[in-house]
Short mmCIF file of C-alpha atoms in Angstrom, two decimals:
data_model
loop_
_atom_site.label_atom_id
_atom_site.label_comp_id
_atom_site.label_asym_id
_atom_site.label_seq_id
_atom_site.Cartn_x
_atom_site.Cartn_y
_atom_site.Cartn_z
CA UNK A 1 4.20 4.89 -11.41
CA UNK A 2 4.79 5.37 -15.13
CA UNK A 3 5.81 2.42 -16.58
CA UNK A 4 7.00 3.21 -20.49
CA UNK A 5 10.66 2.21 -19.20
CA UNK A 6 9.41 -1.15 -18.97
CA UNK A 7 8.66 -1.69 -23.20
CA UNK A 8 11.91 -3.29 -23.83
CA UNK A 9 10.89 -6.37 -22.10
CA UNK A 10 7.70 -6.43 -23.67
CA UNK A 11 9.44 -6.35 -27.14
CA UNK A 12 11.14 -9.69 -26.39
CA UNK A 13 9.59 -13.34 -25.82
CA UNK A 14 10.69 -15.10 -22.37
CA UNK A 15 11.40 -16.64 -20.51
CA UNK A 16 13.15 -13.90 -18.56
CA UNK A 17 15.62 -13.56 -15.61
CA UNK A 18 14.98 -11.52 -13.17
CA UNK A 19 17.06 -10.42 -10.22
CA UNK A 20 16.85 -8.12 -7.71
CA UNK A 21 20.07 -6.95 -6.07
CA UNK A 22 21.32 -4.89 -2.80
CA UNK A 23 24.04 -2.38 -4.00
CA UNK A 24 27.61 -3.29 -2.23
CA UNK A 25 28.27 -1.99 1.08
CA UNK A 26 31.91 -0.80 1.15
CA UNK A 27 34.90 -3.45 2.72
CA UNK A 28 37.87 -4.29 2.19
CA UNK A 29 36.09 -7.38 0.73
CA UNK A 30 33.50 -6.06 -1.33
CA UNK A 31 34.51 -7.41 -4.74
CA UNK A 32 34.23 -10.62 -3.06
CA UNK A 33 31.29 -10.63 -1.48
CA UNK A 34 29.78 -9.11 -4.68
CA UNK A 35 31.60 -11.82 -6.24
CA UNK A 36 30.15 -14.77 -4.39
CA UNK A 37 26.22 -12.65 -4.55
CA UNK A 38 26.45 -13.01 -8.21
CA UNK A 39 27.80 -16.82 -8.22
CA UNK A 40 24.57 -17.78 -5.66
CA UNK A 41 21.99 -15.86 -7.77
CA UNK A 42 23.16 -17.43 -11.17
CA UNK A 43 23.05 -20.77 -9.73
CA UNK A 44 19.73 -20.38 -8.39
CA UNK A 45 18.86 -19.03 -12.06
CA UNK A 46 20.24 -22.50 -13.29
CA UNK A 47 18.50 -24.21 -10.99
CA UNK A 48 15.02 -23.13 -11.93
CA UNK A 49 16.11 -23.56 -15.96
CA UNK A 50 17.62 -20.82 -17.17
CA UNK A 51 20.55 -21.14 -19.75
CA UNK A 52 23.64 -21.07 -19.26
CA UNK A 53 24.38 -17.70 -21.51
CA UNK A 54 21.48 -15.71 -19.76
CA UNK A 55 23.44 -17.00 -16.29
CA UNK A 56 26.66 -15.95 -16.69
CA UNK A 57 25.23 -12.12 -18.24
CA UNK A 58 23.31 -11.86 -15.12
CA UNK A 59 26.31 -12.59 -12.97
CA UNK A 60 28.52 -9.86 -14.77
CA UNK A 61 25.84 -7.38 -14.56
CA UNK A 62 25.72 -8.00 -10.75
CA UNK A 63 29.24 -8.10 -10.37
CA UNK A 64 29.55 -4.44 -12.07
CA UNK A 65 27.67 -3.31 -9.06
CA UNK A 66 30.68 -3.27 -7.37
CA UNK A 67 31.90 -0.14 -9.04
CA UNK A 68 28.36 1.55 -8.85
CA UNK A 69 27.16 4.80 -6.63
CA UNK A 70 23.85 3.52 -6.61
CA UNK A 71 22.80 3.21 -2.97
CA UNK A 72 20.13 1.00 -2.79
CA UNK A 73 21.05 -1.35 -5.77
CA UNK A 74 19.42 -2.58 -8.86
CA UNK A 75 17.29 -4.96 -10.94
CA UNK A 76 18.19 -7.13 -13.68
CA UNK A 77 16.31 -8.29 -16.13
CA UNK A 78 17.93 -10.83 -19.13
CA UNK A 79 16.80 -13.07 -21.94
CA UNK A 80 18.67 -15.29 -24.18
CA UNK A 81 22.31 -14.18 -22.77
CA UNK A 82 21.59 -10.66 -22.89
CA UNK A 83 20.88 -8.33 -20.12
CA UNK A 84 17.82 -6.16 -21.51
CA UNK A 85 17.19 -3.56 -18.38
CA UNK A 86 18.16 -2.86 -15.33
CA UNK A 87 17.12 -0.15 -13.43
CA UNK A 88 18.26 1.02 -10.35
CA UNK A 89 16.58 1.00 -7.05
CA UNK A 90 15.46 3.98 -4.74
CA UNK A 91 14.85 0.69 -2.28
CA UNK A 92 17.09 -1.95 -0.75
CA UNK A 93 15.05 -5.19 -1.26
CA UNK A 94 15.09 -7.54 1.47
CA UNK A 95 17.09 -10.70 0.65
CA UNK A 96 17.74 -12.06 -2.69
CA UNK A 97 14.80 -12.07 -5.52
CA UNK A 98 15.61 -14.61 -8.30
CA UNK A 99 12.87 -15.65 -10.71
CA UNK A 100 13.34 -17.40 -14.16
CA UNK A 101 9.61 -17.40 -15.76
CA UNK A 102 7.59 -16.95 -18.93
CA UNK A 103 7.71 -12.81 -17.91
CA UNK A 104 9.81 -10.82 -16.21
CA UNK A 105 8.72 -10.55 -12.62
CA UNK A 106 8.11 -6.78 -12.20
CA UNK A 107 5.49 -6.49 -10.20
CA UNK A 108 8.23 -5.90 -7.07
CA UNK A 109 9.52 -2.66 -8.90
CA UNK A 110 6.37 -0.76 -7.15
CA UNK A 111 7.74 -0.71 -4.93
CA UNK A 112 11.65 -0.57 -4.45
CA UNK A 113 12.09 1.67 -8.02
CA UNK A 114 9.05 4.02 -7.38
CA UNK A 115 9.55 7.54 -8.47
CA UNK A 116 11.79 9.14 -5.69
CA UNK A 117 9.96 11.97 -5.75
CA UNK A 118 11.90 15.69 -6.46
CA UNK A 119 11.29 17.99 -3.79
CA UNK A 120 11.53 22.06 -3.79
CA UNK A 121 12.10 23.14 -0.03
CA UNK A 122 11.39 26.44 0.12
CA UNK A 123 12.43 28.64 3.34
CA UNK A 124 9.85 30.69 4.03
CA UNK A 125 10.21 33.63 5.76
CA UNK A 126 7.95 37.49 5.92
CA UNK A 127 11.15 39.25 3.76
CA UNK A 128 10.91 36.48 1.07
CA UNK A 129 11.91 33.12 0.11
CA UNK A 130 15.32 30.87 -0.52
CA UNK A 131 14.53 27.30 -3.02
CA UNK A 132 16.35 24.37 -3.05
CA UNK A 133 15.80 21.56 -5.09
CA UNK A 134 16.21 18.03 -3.27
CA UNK A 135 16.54 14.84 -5.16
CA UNK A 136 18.32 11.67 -5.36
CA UNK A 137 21.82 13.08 -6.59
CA UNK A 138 21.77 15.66 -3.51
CA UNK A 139 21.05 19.11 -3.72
CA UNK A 140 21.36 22.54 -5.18
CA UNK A 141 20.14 26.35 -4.63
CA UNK A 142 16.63 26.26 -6.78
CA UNK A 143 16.54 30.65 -7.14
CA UNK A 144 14.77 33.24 -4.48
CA UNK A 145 12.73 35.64 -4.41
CA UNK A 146 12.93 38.75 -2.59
CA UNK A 147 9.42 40.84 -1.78
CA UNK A 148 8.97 44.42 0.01
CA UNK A 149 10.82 44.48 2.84
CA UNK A 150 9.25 47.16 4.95
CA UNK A 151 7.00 47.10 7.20
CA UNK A 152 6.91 43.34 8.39
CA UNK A 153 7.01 43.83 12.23
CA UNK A 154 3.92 44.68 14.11
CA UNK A 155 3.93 47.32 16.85
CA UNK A 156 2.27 46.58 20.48
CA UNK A 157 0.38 50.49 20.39
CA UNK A 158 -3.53 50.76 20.54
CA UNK A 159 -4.10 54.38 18.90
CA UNK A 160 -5.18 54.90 14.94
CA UNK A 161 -1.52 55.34 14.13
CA UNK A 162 -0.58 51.87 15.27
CA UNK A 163 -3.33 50.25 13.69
CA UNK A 164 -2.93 51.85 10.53
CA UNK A 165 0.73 50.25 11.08
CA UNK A 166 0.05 47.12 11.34
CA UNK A 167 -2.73 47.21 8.67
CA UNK A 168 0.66 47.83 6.40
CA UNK A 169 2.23 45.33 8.07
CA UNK A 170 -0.07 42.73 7.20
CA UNK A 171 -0.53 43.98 3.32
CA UNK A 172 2.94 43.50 3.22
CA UNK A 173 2.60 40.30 4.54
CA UNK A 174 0.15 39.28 1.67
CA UNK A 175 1.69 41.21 -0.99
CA UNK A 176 5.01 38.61 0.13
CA UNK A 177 2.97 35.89 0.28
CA UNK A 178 1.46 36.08 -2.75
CA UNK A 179 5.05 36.95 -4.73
CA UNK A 180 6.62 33.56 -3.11
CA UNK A 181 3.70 31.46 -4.01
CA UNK A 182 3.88 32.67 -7.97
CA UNK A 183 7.96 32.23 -7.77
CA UNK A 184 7.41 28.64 -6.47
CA UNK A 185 4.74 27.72 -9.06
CA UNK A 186 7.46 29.10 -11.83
CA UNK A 187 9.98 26.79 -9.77
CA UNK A 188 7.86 23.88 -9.81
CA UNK A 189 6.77 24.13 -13.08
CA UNK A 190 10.20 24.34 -14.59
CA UNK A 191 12.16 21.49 -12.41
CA UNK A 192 9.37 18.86 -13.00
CA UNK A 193 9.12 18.89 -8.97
CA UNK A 194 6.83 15.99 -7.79
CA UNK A 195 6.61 17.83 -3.81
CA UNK A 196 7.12 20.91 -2.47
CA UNK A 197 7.93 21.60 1.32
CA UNK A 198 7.65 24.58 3.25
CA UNK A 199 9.61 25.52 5.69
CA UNK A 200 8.72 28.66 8.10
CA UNK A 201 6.33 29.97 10.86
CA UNK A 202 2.96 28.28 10.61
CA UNK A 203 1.26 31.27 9.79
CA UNK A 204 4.03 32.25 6.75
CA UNK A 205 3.84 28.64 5.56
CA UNK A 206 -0.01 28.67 5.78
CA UNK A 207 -0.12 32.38 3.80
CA UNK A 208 1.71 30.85 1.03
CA UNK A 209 -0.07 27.56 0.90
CA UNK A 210 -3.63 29.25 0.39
CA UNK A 211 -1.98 31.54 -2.54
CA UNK A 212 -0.40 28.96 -3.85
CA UNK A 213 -2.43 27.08 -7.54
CA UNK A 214 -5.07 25.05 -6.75
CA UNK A 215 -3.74 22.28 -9.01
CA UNK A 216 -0.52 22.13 -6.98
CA UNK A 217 -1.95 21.45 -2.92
CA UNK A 218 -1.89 17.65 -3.67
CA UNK A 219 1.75 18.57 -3.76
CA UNK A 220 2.49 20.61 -0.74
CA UNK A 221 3.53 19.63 2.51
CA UNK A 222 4.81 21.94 5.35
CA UNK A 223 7.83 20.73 7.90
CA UNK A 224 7.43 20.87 11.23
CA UNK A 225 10.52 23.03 11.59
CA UNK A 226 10.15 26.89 12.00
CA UNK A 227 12.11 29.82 10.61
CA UNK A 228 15.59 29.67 10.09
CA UNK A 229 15.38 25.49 10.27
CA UNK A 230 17.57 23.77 7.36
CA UNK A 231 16.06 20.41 6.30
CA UNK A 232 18.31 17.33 6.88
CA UNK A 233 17.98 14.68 4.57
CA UNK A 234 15.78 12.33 7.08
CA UNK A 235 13.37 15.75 7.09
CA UNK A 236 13.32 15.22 3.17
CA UNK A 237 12.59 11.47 3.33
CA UNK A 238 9.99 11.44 6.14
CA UNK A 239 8.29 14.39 3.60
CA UNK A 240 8.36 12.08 0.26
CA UNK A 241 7.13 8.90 2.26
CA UNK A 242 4.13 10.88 4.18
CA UNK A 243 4.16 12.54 -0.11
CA UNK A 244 3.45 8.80 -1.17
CA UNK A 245 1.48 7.60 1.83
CA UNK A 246 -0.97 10.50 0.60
CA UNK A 247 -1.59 9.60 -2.95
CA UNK A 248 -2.15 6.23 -2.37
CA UNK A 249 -4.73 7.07 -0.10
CA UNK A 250 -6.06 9.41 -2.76
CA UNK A 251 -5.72 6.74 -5.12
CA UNK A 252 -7.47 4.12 -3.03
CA UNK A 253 -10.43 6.57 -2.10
CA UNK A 254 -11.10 6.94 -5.72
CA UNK A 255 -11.11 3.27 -6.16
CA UNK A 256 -13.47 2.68 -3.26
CA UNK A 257 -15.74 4.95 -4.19
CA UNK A 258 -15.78 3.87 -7.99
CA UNK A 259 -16.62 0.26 -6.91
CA UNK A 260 -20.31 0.94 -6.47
CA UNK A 261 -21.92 1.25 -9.45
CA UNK A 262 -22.36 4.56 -11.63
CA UNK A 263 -25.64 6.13 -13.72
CA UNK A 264 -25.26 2.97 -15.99
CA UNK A 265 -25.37 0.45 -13.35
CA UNK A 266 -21.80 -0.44 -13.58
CA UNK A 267 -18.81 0.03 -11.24
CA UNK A 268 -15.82 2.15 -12.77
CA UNK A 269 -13.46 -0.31 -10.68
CA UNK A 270 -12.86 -3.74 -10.40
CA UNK A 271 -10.73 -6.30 -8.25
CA UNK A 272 -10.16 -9.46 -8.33
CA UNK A 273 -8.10 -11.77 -11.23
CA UNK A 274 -10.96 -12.68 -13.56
CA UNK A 275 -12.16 -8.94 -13.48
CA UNK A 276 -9.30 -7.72 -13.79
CA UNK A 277 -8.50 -10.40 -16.62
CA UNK A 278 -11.09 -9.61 -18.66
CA UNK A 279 -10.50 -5.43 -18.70
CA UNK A 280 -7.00 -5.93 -19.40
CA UNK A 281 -8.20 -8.07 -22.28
CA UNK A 282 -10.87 -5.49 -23.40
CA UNK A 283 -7.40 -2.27 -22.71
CA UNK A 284 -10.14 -0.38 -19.79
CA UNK A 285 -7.67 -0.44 -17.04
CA UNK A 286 -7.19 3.13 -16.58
CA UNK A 287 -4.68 2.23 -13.31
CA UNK A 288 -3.39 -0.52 -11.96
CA UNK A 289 -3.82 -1.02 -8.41
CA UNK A 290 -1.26 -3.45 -6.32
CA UNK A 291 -0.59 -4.78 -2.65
CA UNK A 292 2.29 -7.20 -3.36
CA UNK A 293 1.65 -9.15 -0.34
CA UNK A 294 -2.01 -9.85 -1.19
CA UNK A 295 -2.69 -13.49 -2.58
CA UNK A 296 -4.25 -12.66 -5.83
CA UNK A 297 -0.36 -11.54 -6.56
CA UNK A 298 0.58 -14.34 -7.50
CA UNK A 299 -1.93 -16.61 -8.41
CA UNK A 300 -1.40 -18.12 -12.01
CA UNK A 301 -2.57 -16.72 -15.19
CA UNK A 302 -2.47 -17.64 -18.37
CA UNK A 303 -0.47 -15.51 -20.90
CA UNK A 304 -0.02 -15.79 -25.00
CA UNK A 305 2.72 -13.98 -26.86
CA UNK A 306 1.01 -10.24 -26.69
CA UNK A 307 0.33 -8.21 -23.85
CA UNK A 308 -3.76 -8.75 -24.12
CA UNK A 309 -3.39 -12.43 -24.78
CA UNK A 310 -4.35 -13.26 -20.85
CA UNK A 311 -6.99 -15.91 -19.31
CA UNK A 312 -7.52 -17.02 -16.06
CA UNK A 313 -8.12 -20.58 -17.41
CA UNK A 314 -5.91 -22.31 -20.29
CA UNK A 315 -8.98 -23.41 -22.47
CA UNK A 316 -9.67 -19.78 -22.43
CA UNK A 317 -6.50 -18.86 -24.46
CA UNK A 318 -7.60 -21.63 -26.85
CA UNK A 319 -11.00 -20.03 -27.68
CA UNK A 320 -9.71 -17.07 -28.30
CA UNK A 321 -7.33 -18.38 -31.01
CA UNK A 322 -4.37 -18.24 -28.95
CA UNK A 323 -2.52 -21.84 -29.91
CA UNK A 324 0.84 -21.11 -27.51
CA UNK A 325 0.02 -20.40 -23.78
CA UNK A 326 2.29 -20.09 -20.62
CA UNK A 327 1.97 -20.10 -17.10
CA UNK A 328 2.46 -16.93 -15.34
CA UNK A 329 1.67 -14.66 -11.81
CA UNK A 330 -1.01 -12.55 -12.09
CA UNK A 331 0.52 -9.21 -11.43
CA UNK A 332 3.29 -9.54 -14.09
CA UNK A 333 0.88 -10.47 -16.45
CA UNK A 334 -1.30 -7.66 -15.98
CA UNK A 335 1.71 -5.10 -15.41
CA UNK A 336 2.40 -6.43 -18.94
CA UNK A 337 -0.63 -5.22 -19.91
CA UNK A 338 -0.83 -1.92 -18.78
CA UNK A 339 2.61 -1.28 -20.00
CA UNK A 340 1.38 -2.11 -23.50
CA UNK A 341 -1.80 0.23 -23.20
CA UNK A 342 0.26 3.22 -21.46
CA UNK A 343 -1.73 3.04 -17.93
CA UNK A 344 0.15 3.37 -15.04
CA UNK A 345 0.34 1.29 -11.81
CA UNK A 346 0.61 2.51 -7.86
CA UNK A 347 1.24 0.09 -4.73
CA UNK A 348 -0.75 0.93 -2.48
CA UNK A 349 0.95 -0.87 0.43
CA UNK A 350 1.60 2.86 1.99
CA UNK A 351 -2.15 3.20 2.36
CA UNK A 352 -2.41 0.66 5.16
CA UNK A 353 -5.57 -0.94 3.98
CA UNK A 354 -6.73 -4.37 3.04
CA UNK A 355 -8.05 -3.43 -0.07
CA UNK A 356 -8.68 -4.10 -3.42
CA UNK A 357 -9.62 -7.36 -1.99
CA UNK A 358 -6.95 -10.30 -3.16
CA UNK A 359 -4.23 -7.30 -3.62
CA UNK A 360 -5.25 -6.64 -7.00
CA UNK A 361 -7.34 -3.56 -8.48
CA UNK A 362 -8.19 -1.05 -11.54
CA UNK A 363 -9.83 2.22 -11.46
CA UNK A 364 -11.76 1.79 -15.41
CA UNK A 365 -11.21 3.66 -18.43
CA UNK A 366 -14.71 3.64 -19.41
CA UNK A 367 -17.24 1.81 -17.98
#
C-alpha cells in the first residue's frame, strides 16, 4: 500500500484522534442513529483525554457521513480541534475504533482502505475482444478491438484441404490472440489498471495470457465463466480478493526467503520490534510487513518528535539525544516511519500464515 496520503499527520505533533467509522445504512432514522454514533465516539474520545475542541470536530465530521455515498465508511483523524484526514474506506470495520494517543493509530488502514484494486475485464472471444474498466465508482466500456474475422471455425474433414483449413484457422487464432493481448497492454497501461480478468473459453483466455507482457502476469487472472458470460460485481470482488490474496503471498515468499542470510552473512529481512526498531532508525525498511492481529502490533514503543526518533526502551531515546519521549504501539510508530522514508506497507493477513513472527516484518533496503 502506498502510503504518501498519510504525510499530513506526520507534519503535525499529537496527540491525535482517531476514529474509524461504518458509513450510514439508509432509514428513516439515519440522521439519528448517525447522530447518537458520533455523540458515543466523542465521549469515548473524552474519556481517554482528548480536548474538548478535537471532540466536537470529530463528531461533525462523523455526522457529515450522513450525507455521504461512501459505502463502507471512513476514518478520521484530528488534532487540536481540527480534522486533518480522513479517508474513506473500501472496508466496513467491525465495531467502533476510537483511539486518542501520541500518533494516529493507522496501522488498521491496511487493511479496511487498501487500494481497491481497478480491474480491466476483457471478453474474450476468437473474433476479438470487448474492455471494460471496473472500479469502485462502477463501470464503463474500456475500447475493443476487432482482429481477422475469417477463418475461426475448424472443419471435422481428414484430407490435405481440411488440414490446410484448419492450419488457417488456427493462424487466425494466433494472429487474434496476439492483437488482443497488445490492445490490453495499451488499455492497462493507460487506465493505471492494478488487475486484469479474462473472460472466455479456456483455451482463448489461455492464448492471450501467454502473449500477453511478461511484466503484466502478476496481474492477470482468468474467470471461471466462458464465452458470452458478463461479470457481476461479486465475480469482480472474488477476482480483486484472490488479486490481493496473491501478492501477499508473493510478498511473504520474498520475505521468507530473504530471512536467511545473503553472500555477506546477513539476512535482507527482519521481524520482530527491536529489529525492526533499529532499521527504521537506520531508513533500510524497504517494506513494511503487518498481521494486525499479531502481538508485536501493539506492543509499546518509544517515539520522539520525528519519524526516526523510535526505541524500544525509554533510556534509549535519551542516549540518542532525544529529551521528549512518548509512549506509543509499535505498528503506528513504524508506519510513521516508513511514511517519512517513502516505503510502502502490505497486510499480509490474506496470506493465511503465521508469519513474520510477532505480526511484524521488513523486507531490507540494503543489507
Amino acid at each position: 500500500m502506498d502510503l504518501a496520503f498519510l504525510h499530513p499527520l506526520y507534519e503535525h505533533p499529537g496527540p491525535w484522534a482517531s476514529a474509524y467509522a461504518d458509513a450510514p445504512r439508509p432509514t428513516e432514522d439515519t440522521s439519528h442513529e448517525r447522530h447518537l454514533a458520533a455523540v458515543a465516539v466523542a465521549r469515548e474520545l473524552s474519556a481517554q483525554g482528548a480536548d474538548e475542541e478535537t471532540c466536537v470536530a470529530v463528531r461533525e465530521a462523523l455526522e457529515d457521513m450522513r450525507h455521504s455515498s461512501e459505502p463502507h465508511g471512513r476514518a478520521v483523524f484530528a488534532r487540536a480541534g481540527e480534522v486533518v484526514l480522513d479517508p474513506p474506506l473500501t472496508r466496513s470495520p467491525e465495531g467502533s475504533l476510537v483511539r486518542w494517543a501520541p500518533l494516529p493509530h493507522t496501522a488498521p488502514l491496511l487493511e479496511l482502505a487498501s487500494e481497491d484494486p481497478l480491474c480491466v475485464v476483457a471478453y474474450v472471444d476468437r473474433k476479438g475482444a470487448d474492455f471494460e474498466l471496473r472500479g469502485a465508482l462502477g463501470r464503463k466500456g474500456a475500447g475493443s478491438v476487432t482482429g481477422r474475422q475469417w477463418p475461426v471455425h475448424r472443419t471435422g474433414g481428414a484430407d490435405w484441404s481440411e488440414r490446410h483449413f484448419r492450419l488457417r484457422v488456427e493462424n487466425t487464432w494466433e494472429h487474434n490472440a496476439a492483437e488482443i493481448a497488445d490492445a490490453l497492454a495499451v488499455c492497462q497501461e493507460e487506465t493505471g489498471a492494478d488487475l486484469l480478468i479474462l473472460v472466455g473459453d479456456d483455451r482463448e483466455k489461455r492464448s492471450v495470457h501467454e502473449r500477453l507482457p511478461k511484466r503484466l502476469y502478476g496481474r492477470v487472472v482468468e474467470a471461471e465463466h466462458g464465452a458470452g458470460s458478463r461479470l457481476l460485481d461479486e465475480d469482480v470482488e472474488r477476482a480483486r480478493s484472490e488479486h490481493v490474496r496473491q501478492r501477499a503471498e508473493r510478498e511473504l515468499e520474498r520475505f521468507l526467503a530473504a530471512r536467511a542470510p545473503g553472500d555477506d552473512g546477513r539476512p535482507g529481512a527482519v521481524e520482530g520490534v527491536p529489529a525492526l526498531v533499529e532499521a527504521a532508525r537506520e531508513h533500510r525498511i524497504d517494506e513494511l510487513l503487518i498481521r494486525p492481529d499479531g502481538p508485536d502490533a501493539h506492543r509499546v514503543v518509544w517515539v520522539g518528535e520525528d519519524p526516526d526518533q523510535l526505541a524500544v526502551r525509554r533510556t534509549d531515546l535519551k542516549i540518542l539525544g532525544e529529551q521528549n519521549s512518548w509512549s506509543a504501539r509499535a505498528d503506528d510508530a513504524l508506519l510513521r516511519s516508513v511514511v517519512a522514508t517513502g516505503a510502502p506497507a502490505l497486510s499480509v493477513t490474506a496470506a493465511g500464515e503465521e508469519a513474520p513472527v510477532g505480526g511484524l516484518g521488513a523486507l531490507l533496503r540494503w543489507a
